[in-house]
Amino acid sequence: FFILRHANMSSPVSFPVPSIAAGPTDPHSIVTACEDAELSGGGAGSEPRFVELAELAALLFLSEYTHARHLWRRHETAATSPSASRNPELHQFQLLWTAAQPMATHDHAGAYAALDSCIASAAQPLAAYAGEIRKRFQDNVLAKTLEGGYSKISKEICRTMLGYTIQQEGEITNMLVRGRGWLEKGKYLIPCEDEEKEEVGDGDAVGAHGDRIRELSDMVGFMERSKLNL
């Protein structure tokens, strides 16, 4: 293990970082420690390991997609070289970047698929980080996108945006209704018990706010993929 101390950290960061979410150091401090390690490294034979991977994981956990993109650009040449697949640190870094791209463009299904692939690889610490990022991404979609923007949404789209399979539709419906106070209306779900939000029409998502969010998300995603070549 390599331990890095910083004056602004509540506790030192050890590399490889064991956890982004559950460790003694918060994600912001992990990013700071990784940036310091990028600049300074260690002495001969004592360089910290999986620095770029931990930094990317912490940035994704924090939804700092612009900074994550800058990190990738700094190390893209090395991570995409022919020899990268034989280097666990570079290979895991590249695999996590494949999940960062759909996360940044609001491609929920693509993000969950890429993160699940990282988890299934069983490569550490990639699999552990990916599991934490998936949970955080799912929580953000639920609280900020669905509950914050939709007055009504179909069960199909809801489970897709939360990373559940069709076999798990009953499970996610039960969790939302019993655990978060949503209402179930046939094939639709209503995020909260607000009678005004029960004015419904046909469609996957109803309500001007929800429609605008979907349109803007799709527009931003298209622009990101086109302009930034993600």
GROMACS .gro file of N, CA and C in nm, residues 69 101-107 213-230:
model
   78
   69ARG      N    1  -1.383   1.374  -1.797
   69ARG     CA    2  -1.340   1.379  -1.937
   69ARG      C    3  -1.199   1.435  -1.948
  101GLN      N    4  -1.890   0.738  -2.035
  101GLN     CA    5  -1.947   0.802  -2.155
  101GLN      C    6  -2.100   0.803  -2.154
  102PRO      N    7  -2.168   0.689  -2.138
  102PRO     CA    8  -2.314   0.693  -2.133
  102PRO      C    9  -2.368   0.763  -2.009
  103MET      N   10  -2.296   0.760  -1.899
  103MET     CA   11  -2.341   0.834  -1.780
  103MET      C   12  -2.346   0.983  -1.811
  104ALA      N   13  -2.243   1.034  -1.877
  104ALA     CA   14  -2.234   1.176  -1.906
  104ALA      C   15  -2.340   1.223  -2.006
  105THR      N   16  -2.389   1.133  -2.091
  105THR     CA   17  -2.486   1.170  -2.193
  105THR      C   18  -2.627   1.123  -2.158
  106HIS      N   19  -2.648   1.083  -2.032
  106HIS     CA   20  -2.781   1.044  -1.983
  106HIS      C   21  -2.836   0.922  -2.056
  107ASP      N   22  -2.747   0.837  -2.103
  107ASP     CA   23  -2.788   0.710  -2.163
  107ASP      C   24  -2.796   0.608  -2.050
  213ILE      N   25  -3.769   1.791  -1.953
  213ILE     CA   26  -3.645   1.730  -1.904
  213ILE      C   27  -3.598   1.622  -2.000
  214ARG      N   28  -3.691   1.539  -2.047
  214ARG     CA   29  -3.653   1.433  -2.141
  214ARG      C   30  -3.599   1.493  -2.270
  215GLU      N   31  -3.666   1.597  -2.321
  215GLU     CA   32  -3.621   1.659  -2.445
  215GLU      C   33  -3.483   1.722  -2.428
  216LEU      N   34  -3.464   1.794  -2.317
  216LEU     CA   35  -3.335   1.857  -2.292
  216LEU      C   36  -3.225   1.754  -2.272
  217SER      N   37  -3.257   1.645  -2.201
  217SER     CA   38  -3.158   1.541  -2.179
  217SER      C   39  -3.116   1.478  -2.311
  218ASP      N   40  -3.215   1.452  -2.398
  218ASP     CA   41  -3.183   1.394  -2.528
  218ASP      C   42  -3.100   1.490  -2.612
  219MET      N   43  -3.135   1.620  -2.605
  219MET     CA   44  -3.063   1.720  -2.682
  219MET      C   45  -2.918   1.733  -2.633
  220VAL      N   46  -2.903   1.741  -2.500
  220VAL     CA   47  -2.768   1.752  -2.444
  220VAL      C   48  -2.686   1.629  -2.477
  221GLY      N   49  -2.748   1.512  -2.467
  221GLY     CA   50  -2.678   1.389  -2.499
  221GLY      C   51  -2.629   1.387  -2.642
  222PHE      N   52  -2.715   1.431  -2.736
  222PHE     CA   53  -2.676   1.435  -2.877
  222PHE      C   54  -2.561   1.532  -2.898
  223MET      N   55  -2.572   1.651  -2.837
  223MET     CA   56  -2.466   1.751  -2.854
  223MET      C   57  -2.335   1.703  -2.795
  224GLU      N   58  -2.342   1.636  -2.678
  224GLU     CA   59  -2.220   1.586  -2.615
  224GLU      C   60  -2.152   1.483  -2.704
  225ARG      N   61  -2.231   1.389  -2.756
  225ARG     CA   62  -2.173   1.284  -2.841
  225ARG      C   63  -2.117   1.340  -2.968
  226SER      N   64  -2.183   1.441  -3.025
  226SER     CA   65  -2.139   1.498  -3.152
  226SER      C   66  -2.017   1.589  -3.135
  227LYS      N   67  -2.027   1.680  -3.038
  227LYS     CA   68  -1.923   1.780  -3.019
  227LYS      C   69  -1.798   1.725  -2.953
  228LEU      N   70  -1.817   1.637  -2.853
  228LEU     CA   71  -1.704   1.591  -2.773
  228LEU      C   72  -1.657   1.453  -2.811
  229ASN      N   73  -1.723   1.393  -2.910
  229ASN     CA   74  -1.681   1.263  -2.961
  229ASN      C   75  -1.673   1.159  -2.851
  230LEU      N   76  -1.777   1.150  -2.767
  230LEU     CA   77  -1.779   1.054  -2.657
  230LEU      C   78  -1.817   0.917  -2.709
   0.00000   0.00000   0.00000
